[in-house]
Coordinates of C-alpha atoms in Angstrom, one line a residue:
Chain A
M1 CA 49.0 -16.3 -42.0
I2 CA 46.9 -18.4 -39.7
T3 CA 47.3 -22.1 -40.0
R4 CA 44.2 -24.4 -40.3
R5 CA 45.2 -26.1 -37.0
D6 CA 45.3 -22.7 -35.1
F7 CA 42.1 -21.5 -36.7
I8 CA 40.2 -24.6 -35.4
K9 CA 41.9 -24.3 -32.0
Y10 CA 41.0 -20.6 -31.5
S11 CA 37.5 -21.1 -32.8
L12 CA 36.9 -23.9 -30.3
Q13 CA 38.4 -21.8 -27.5
G14 CA 36.2 -18.9 -28.4
I15 CA 33.1 -20.9 -28.5
A16 CA 34.0 -22.5 -25.1
A17 CA 34.5 -19.0 -23.6
I18 CA 31.2 -17.7 -24.8
A19 CA 29.5 -20.8 -23.4
V20 CA 30.6 -20.0 -19.9
P21 CA 27.5 -18.5 -18.1
L22 CA 27.8 -15.1 -16.5
T23 CA 27.0 -16.6 -13.1
A24 CA 30.0 -18.9 -13.2
I25 CA 32.4 -16.0 -13.1
E26 CA 30.5 -14.1 -10.4
I27 CA 32.5 -13.7 -7.2
I28 CA 30.5 -15.4 -4.4
N29 CA 30.0 -13.0 -1.4
P30 CA 29.8 -15.2 1.7
S31 CA 27.9 -12.7 3.8
R32 CA 25.2 -12.4 1.1
L33 CA 25.0 -16.2 0.9
F34 CA 24.5 -16.4 4.6
A35 CA 21.9 -13.7 4.6
S36 CA 19.8 -15.5 2.0
K37 CA 19.4 -18.5 4.3
D38 CA 18.5 -16.4 7.3
T39 CA 14.8 -17.1 8.2
K40 CA 15.0 -14.9 11.2
K41 CA 14.9 -11.8 9.0
V42 CA 11.7 -9.7 9.1
R43 CA 9.5 -9.8 6.0
W44 CA 6.3 -7.7 6.2
G45 CA 3.3 -9.3 4.5
F46 CA -0.4 -8.3 4.3
L47 CA -3.6 -10.3 4.3
V48 CA -7.0 -9.1 2.9
D49 CA -10.2 -10.9 3.5
T50 CA -12.6 -9.9 0.8
Q51 CA -15.6 -11.5 2.5
K52 CA -15.1 -9.5 5.7
C53 CA -14.8 -6.2 3.9
V54 CA -18.1 -4.2 3.9
G55 CA -16.9 -1.3 1.9
C56 CA -17.1 1.3 4.8
G57 CA -13.9 3.0 3.6
L58 CA -12.8 3.8 7.1
C59 CA -9.4 2.4 6.2
V60 CA -9.0 4.8 3.3
R61 CA -9.9 7.8 5.5
A62 CA -7.5 6.7 8.2
C63 CA -4.7 6.2 5.6
K64 CA -5.2 9.6 4.1
L65 CA -5.1 11.4 7.4
E66 CA -2.2 9.3 8.8
N67 CA 0.0 9.7 5.8
E68 CA -0.9 13.3 4.9
T69 CA -2.3 12.5 1.5
P70 CA -4.3 15.6 0.5
Y71 CA -7.8 14.7 1.7
D72 CA -9.8 16.1 -1.3
A73 CA -7.3 15.2 -4.0
N74 CA -8.4 12.3 -6.1
V75 CA -5.4 10.2 -5.1
S76 CA -4.9 7.7 -2.3
R77 CA -2.3 5.2 -1.1
T78 CA -5.1 2.6 -0.5
W79 CA -8.6 2.3 -1.9
V80 CA -11.5 -0.1 -2.0
E81 CA -13.0 -1.4 -5.2
R82 CA -16.6 -2.6 -5.5
Y83 CA -17.3 -5.5 -8.0
V84 CA -20.9 -6.3 -9.1
L85 CA -21.2 -9.2 -11.4
T86 CA -24.6 -9.5 -13.1
K87 CA -26.5 -12.6 -14.1
D88 CA -26.1 -11.7 -17.8
G89 CA -22.3 -11.9 -17.4
K90 CA -21.4 -8.1 -17.1
V91 CA -18.8 -6.9 -14.7
F92 CA -19.2 -3.5 -13.0
A93 CA -16.4 -2.1 -10.8
D94 CA -16.1 1.3 -9.2
S95 CA -14.2 3.1 -6.4
P96 CA -15.7 6.6 -6.0
K97 CA -13.1 8.9 -4.4
A98 CA -11.0 5.8 -3.6
A99 CA -13.9 4.8 -1.3
R100 CA -12.9 7.5 1.1
D101 CA -16.5 8.0 2.1
G102 CA -17.5 4.3 1.7
F103 CA -20.2 2.9 -0.5
I104 CA -23.6 4.3 0.6
T105 CA -25.6 3.8 -2.5
D106 CA -26.2 0.8 -4.7
K107 CA -25.6 2.8 -7.9
I108 CA -22.3 2.0 -9.6
E109 CA -20.2 4.9 -10.9
L110 CA -19.4 4.5 -14.6
G111 CA -17.3 7.7 -14.9
H112 CA -18.2 11.1 -16.4
G113 CA -20.9 11.4 -13.8
K114 CA -22.9 8.5 -15.1
L115 CA -24.4 6.1 -12.7
E116 CA -25.8 2.6 -13.3
E117 CA -28.5 1.2 -11.1
I118 CA -28.4 -2.6 -10.8
K119 CA -31.5 -4.4 -9.5
K120 CA -31.0 -6.7 -6.6
D121 CA -32.4 -9.7 -8.6
D122 CA -29.9 -9.1 -11.4
I123 CA -26.8 -9.4 -9.1
E124 CA -25.0 -12.7 -9.3
K125 CA -22.1 -11.8 -7.1
A126 CA -21.1 -8.6 -5.4
F127 CA -18.2 -7.8 -3.1
F128 CA -15.5 -5.4 -2.1
V129 CA -11.7 -5.6 -2.7
P130 CA -9.4 -3.4 -0.8
K131 CA -6.2 -2.6 -2.7
L132 CA -2.8 -1.2 -1.6
C133 CA 0.9 -1.6 -2.5
N134 CA 1.9 -5.2 -2.8
Q135 CA 5.5 -4.6 -1.6
C136 CA 6.6 -7.0 -4.3
E137 CA 9.6 -9.2 -3.7
N138 CA 10.7 -8.2 -7.3
P139 CA 9.4 -4.6 -7.4
P140 CA 9.4 -3.4 -11.1
C141 CA 9.0 0.2 -9.8
V142 CA 12.3 0.1 -8.1
Q143 CA 14.0 -1.5 -11.0
V144 CA 13.1 1.3 -13.4
C145 CA 14.0 4.2 -11.1
P146 CA 16.9 6.0 -12.9
V147 CA 18.2 7.9 -9.9
G148 CA 17.9 5.4 -7.0
A149 CA 15.1 7.3 -5.3
T150 CA 12.9 4.3 -4.7
Y151 CA 14.2 1.3 -3.0
Q152 CA 13.4 -1.9 -1.1
T153 CA 14.3 -2.0 2.6
D154 CA 15.9 -5.0 4.3
D155 CA 12.4 -6.0 5.6
G156 CA 10.8 -5.9 2.2
V157 CA 9.0 -2.6 2.2
V158 CA 9.4 -0.3 -0.9
L159 CA 9.9 3.3 0.0
V160 CA 10.3 6.6 -1.9
D161 CA 13.0 9.1 -1.2
R162 CA 11.3 12.4 -1.5
K163 CA 14.5 14.4 -1.5
W164 CA 16.0 12.3 -4.3
C165 CA 13.0 11.7 -6.6
I166 CA 13.1 13.8 -9.8
G167 CA 9.4 13.2 -10.6
C168 CA 10.0 11.4 -14.0
G169 CA 7.1 9.0 -13.4
Y170 CA 8.8 5.8 -14.7
C171 CA 7.8 4.0 -11.5
I172 CA 4.2 5.0 -11.8
M173 CA 4.1 3.5 -15.3
A174 CA 6.0 0.4 -14.3
C175 CA 3.7 -0.7 -11.4
P176 CA 1.3 -3.3 -12.7
Y177 CA -1.1 -2.6 -9.8
G178 CA -1.4 1.1 -10.3
V179 CA -0.6 1.9 -6.7
R180 CA 1.7 4.8 -7.4
F181 CA 0.8 8.4 -8.1
F182 CA 2.3 11.9 -7.8
H183 CA 1.9 13.5 -4.4
P184 CA 0.1 16.8 -5.2
A185 CA 2.1 18.8 -2.7
Y186 CA 5.6 17.3 -3.1
G187 CA 5.5 16.5 -6.8
T188 CA 7.3 13.2 -6.1
A189 CA 6.2 9.6 -6.5
E190 CA 4.0 8.5 -3.7
K191 CA 2.9 5.0 -2.6
C192 CA 1.7 2.9 0.3
N193 CA 4.6 1.9 2.5
F194 CA 2.8 -0.3 5.1
C195 CA 2.9 2.7 7.4
Y196 CA 6.6 2.2 7.9
H197 CA 6.7 4.6 10.8
R198 CA 4.1 2.5 12.6
I199 CA 5.2 -1.0 11.9
K200 CA 8.8 -0.1 13.0
K201 CA 7.4 1.0 16.3
G202 CA 5.5 -2.3 16.8
M203 CA 2.1 -0.8 15.8
K204 CA -0.3 -1.9 13.1
T205 CA -0.8 0.1 9.9
A206 CA -3.4 2.9 10.1
C207 CA -5.8 0.9 7.7
V208 CA -5.5 -2.3 9.7
E209 CA -6.1 -0.4 12.9
A210 CA -9.1 1.4 11.5
C211 CA -10.9 -1.6 10.0
P212 CA -13.6 -2.7 12.4
F213 CA -14.1 -6.1 10.7
G214 CA -10.6 -7.5 10.6
A215 CA -10.6 -7.5 6.8
R216 CA -7.0 -6.3 6.8
M217 CA -4.1 -7.9 8.6
I218 CA -0.4 -7.2 8.7
G219 CA 2.5 -9.3 10.1
N220 CA 6.0 -10.6 9.8
I221 CA 5.4 -13.6 7.5
N222 CA 8.9 -15.1 8.3
D223 CA 7.9 -15.5 11.9
P224 CA 6.5 -19.0 12.4
A225 CA 4.2 -17.8 15.2
D226 CA 2.8 -14.9 13.2
E227 CA -0.9 -15.1 12.4
V228 CA -0.7 -13.7 8.8
G229 CA 2.3 -16.0 8.0
K230 CA 0.3 -19.0 9.4
I231 CA -2.8 -18.2 7.3
I232 CA -0.6 -17.8 4.1
R233 CA 1.1 -21.1 4.7
I234 CA -1.9 -23.2 5.7
E235 CA -5.0 -21.7 4.0
R236 CA -6.0 -21.0 0.4
V237 CA -4.9 -17.5 -0.5
S238 CA -4.1 -15.8 -3.8
V239 CA -2.3 -12.7 -5.1
L240 CA -3.1 -10.2 -7.8
K241 CA -1.5 -10.6 -11.2
D242 CA 0.7 -13.5 -10.3
E243 CA 1.7 -13.9 -14.0
F244 CA 3.8 -10.7 -13.9
G245 CA 6.4 -12.4 -11.7
T246 CA 6.6 -9.6 -9.2
K247 CA 6.0 -11.9 -6.2
P248 CA 3.4 -9.6 -4.5
Q249 CA 3.3 -9.9 -0.7
V250 CA -0.3 -8.8 -0.2
Y251 CA -2.4 -12.0 0.0
Y252 CA -6.1 -12.2 -0.6
R253 CA -8.8 -14.6 0.7
G254 CA -11.8 -15.0 -1.6
L255 CA -10.5 -13.4 -4.8
S256 CA -12.5 -13.9 -7.9
K257 CA -11.1 -14.1 -11.5
E258 CA -12.9 -10.8 -12.4
V259 CA -10.7 -8.9 -10.0
R260 CA -7.9 -7.2 -11.9
Chain B
M1 CA 49.0 15.0 -32.2
K2 CA 47.7 18.3 -33.4
S3 CA 46.2 20.8 -31.0
H4 CA 42.8 20.8 -32.6
I5 CA 42.4 17.3 -31.3
W6 CA 43.9 18.0 -27.8
R7 CA 41.9 21.2 -27.1
P8 CA 38.4 19.7 -27.2
L9 CA 39.8 16.6 -25.4
Y10 CA 41.0 18.8 -22.5
A11 CA 37.6 20.4 -22.4
V12 CA 35.9 17.1 -22.1
I13 CA 38.3 15.8 -19.4
G14 CA 37.7 19.1 -17.5
I15 CA 33.9 18.7 -17.6
V16 CA 34.2 15.1 -16.4
A17 CA 36.5 16.2 -13.6
I18 CA 34.1 19.0 -12.5
I19 CA 31.1 16.5 -12.6
L20 CA 33.0 14.0 -10.4
I21 CA 34.0 16.8 -7.9
V22 CA 30.4 18.1 -7.7
R23 CA 29.2 14.6 -7.3
V24 CA 31.4 14.1 -4.2
F25 CA 29.6 17.0 -2.5
I26 CA 26.0 16.4 -3.7
V27 CA 25.7 12.6 -3.3
P28 CA 25.5 11.7 0.4
E29 CA 27.9 9.2 1.9
S30 CA 25.1 6.8 2.7
F31 CA 24.1 6.6 -1.0
G32 CA 25.1 3.3 -2.6
V33 CA 24.3 -0.4 -3.0
H34 CA 22.8 -1.9 0.2
E35 CA 21.4 -5.3 1.3
K36 CA 19.1 -5.9 -1.6
G37 CA 21.8 -5.5 -4.2
Y38 CA 22.2 -3.1 -7.1
M39 CA 18.8 -3.7 -8.7
Y40 CA 16.6 -3.1 -5.7
G41 CA 18.9 -1.7 -3.0
W42 CA 20.7 1.3 -4.7
Y43 CA 19.7 4.2 -2.6
N44 CA 20.4 6.7 0.2
K45 CA 20.3 4.6 3.4
S46 CA 19.6 7.6 5.6
D47 CA 16.3 8.2 3.9
E48 CA 14.9 5.2 5.9
N49 CA 15.0 7.5 8.9
Y50 CA 12.7 10.0 7.3
W51 CA 10.0 7.4 7.1
K52 CA 10.7 5.8 10.5
E53 CA 10.4 9.2 12.1
F54 CA 7.1 10.1 10.3
K55 CA 4.5 11.4 12.7
V56 CA 2.0 8.9 14.1
K57 CA -1.5 10.3 14.2
Y58 CA -3.8 7.4 14.9
R59 CA -3.0 6.2 18.4
S60 CA -5.7 3.4 18.7
S61 CA -8.3 2.9 21.4
G62 CA -5.8 1.8 23.9
Y63 CA -4.6 5.5 24.0
C64 CA -8.1 6.7 24.9
K65 CA -9.2 4.2 27.5
D66 CA -7.4 5.4 30.6
C67 CA -8.8 9.0 30.6
H68 CA -12.2 8.2 28.9
S69 CA -12.7 4.9 30.8
D70 CA -16.5 5.4 31.2
N71 CA -17.1 6.0 27.5
Y72 CA -14.7 3.2 26.6
S73 CA -16.3 0.6 28.9
S74 CA -19.8 1.5 27.8
I75 CA -19.2 1.1 24.1
M76 CA -17.4 -2.2 24.8
Q77 CA -20.8 -3.7 25.9
T78 CA -22.3 -3.0 22.4
P79 CA -21.8 -4.3 18.9
H80 CA -20.0 -1.0 18.2
A81 CA -17.1 -2.3 20.3
I82 CA -15.3 -3.3 17.1
I83 CA -15.1 0.3 15.9
Q84 CA -12.0 2.2 17.0
C85 CA -12.7 5.5 18.8
E86 CA -10.7 7.5 16.3
N87 CA -12.9 6.4 13.4
C88 CA -15.5 8.8 14.6
H89 CA -13.6 11.1 17.0
G90 CA -10.8 11.7 14.6
P91 CA -7.0 11.0 15.0
A92 CA -5.8 11.7 18.5
I93 CA -2.3 12.9 17.4
D94 CA -1.0 14.4 20.7
H95 CA -4.4 14.9 22.4
P96 CA -5.0 16.5 24.9
E97 CA -2.1 18.9 24.1
N98 CA -2.5 19.0 20.3
P99 CA -5.4 19.1 19.4
A100 CA -7.0 20.1 22.8
K101 CA -10.5 19.1 21.4
L102 CA -11.2 16.4 18.8
D103 CA -13.7 17.1 16.1
I104 CA -16.4 14.4 16.3
N105 CA -17.9 13.1 13.0
R106 CA -21.6 12.8 13.8
S107 CA -22.8 13.0 10.2
R108 CA -25.4 10.7 8.6
E109 CA -22.8 9.8 6.0
Q110 CA -20.6 8.3 8.7
C111 CA -23.3 5.9 9.8
L112 CA -24.3 5.1 6.3
R113 CA -20.8 3.7 5.5
C114 CA -22.0 0.5 7.1
H115 CA -25.7 0.9 7.7
S116 CA -26.9 1.7 4.2
Y117 CA -28.1 -1.7 3.2
L118 CA -26.5 -3.3 0.2
P119 CA -27.6 -6.8 -1.0
Y120 CA -24.1 -8.1 -1.6
M121 CA -24.1 -11.7 -0.5
Q122 CA -20.3 -12.3 -1.1
S123 CA -19.6 -9.5 1.4
D124 CA -20.5 -9.3 5.1
R125 CA -22.1 -6.0 4.3
S126 CA -25.4 -7.9 3.6
K127 CA -25.3 -9.2 7.2
I128 CA -25.2 -5.7 8.8
R129 CA -28.6 -4.3 9.9
G130 CA -29.2 -1.5 7.4
I131 CA -31.7 0.9 6.0
D132 CA -32.4 2.5 2.6
P133 CA -31.1 6.0 3.0
D134 CA -33.7 7.4 0.5
K135 CA -36.6 6.0 2.5
H136 CA -35.5 6.1 6.2
N137 CA -35.9 9.7 7.4
P138 CA -33.9 11.3 4.6
G139 CA -32.1 14.5 5.5
I140 CA -32.2 13.9 9.3
E141 CA -29.1 13.2 11.3
C142 CA -29.0 9.6 12.7
V143 CA -27.8 10.8 16.1
N144 CA -31.0 12.7 16.6
C145 CA -32.7 9.3 17.5
H146 CA -29.8 6.8 17.7
N147 CA -26.9 6.9 20.2
P148 CA -23.8 5.4 18.6
H149 CA -22.5 4.4 22.0
K150 CA -25.7 2.5 22.7
P151 CA -26.8 1.5 19.2
S152 CA -29.5 -1.1 20.1
L153 CA -32.9 -0.1 18.9
E154 CA -34.4 -0.8 22.4
S155 CA -32.5 2.2 23.8
L156 CA -33.8 4.7 21.3
K157 CA -34.0 8.2 22.7

């Protein structure tokens, strides 16, 4: 038989034990604590200037050829969206063939072969928005991978292991930005990786290199002298879908609320 | 305990042991938890090399300028100086070894990427001198009259 005194004692002890947060019993790893304070660490970031983008699509073409994405397949690691907002409040957006061939007509693609012609006088605002992988600080695509085939490198780039990927497609569903797709030849998840082979050699990504107008920039945003890092710190920039808490590292100048 | 309990238990233990042995051979040694922790850094570290060693195809204009210095310096005098050589001439890869000759894109569509006029004021596209492709000599290649290396209208052929 349990006495009343013991019952109260054990109950209080039990409640106290439950109240201890999980973090209080985590063993602190000194090396990880040190690394988290290290500002010398490389962190790749990207800056897009939507005013400078003219929708030529040379970046998409360069990306497809550089990264061996099948040229005529309707998938791409990066793409350019066109937004046309009309005076009566309608929003039109299209990206024919991921803008691989640019935008050479003022007709907006509505899908199923339908085109919408918008008169010049009806346009309130119209602009182009290049999109690519945001290399999130908290990448949901990595979190959901059941086999550890997609991962975040030390310098913040999210890569896919083609030998390890089982093609379940969880990551494609998890990405709020829709940047992932199945590679038609490998059958594994595919995404923009900031041209990891180029940035590791000190080169710029293929899209940045191809852009004649300087609408795309890449840099190590932890470096105080880096141009991209400077602009992000000093100027007004925004990110896509901030409310998802993914901490995207592709920053935009001149975004509009209609851009999703 | 009775054998009808032990026998399936042995089978289960055996299967688990086989899985663990197979795992030792299949899973590479570099597979595990790395810098970013279990949630974001559980992967095969050696796969980073696959992406680091991926073939570079676009070599940028700096790669072209020593051998093709006359073409390089002439285009640098024009507004087309901002366009990288490889945007029209194609990726250099290992040129001149591979490929020996680059396939130049001289199509009308290539020029229209920028020079088809679109009245989009929130984009610098509206500031580029452009034409209406349906009205300006439709069906004729731009390079028949315009020289992309000397694009000014005064130097029309």
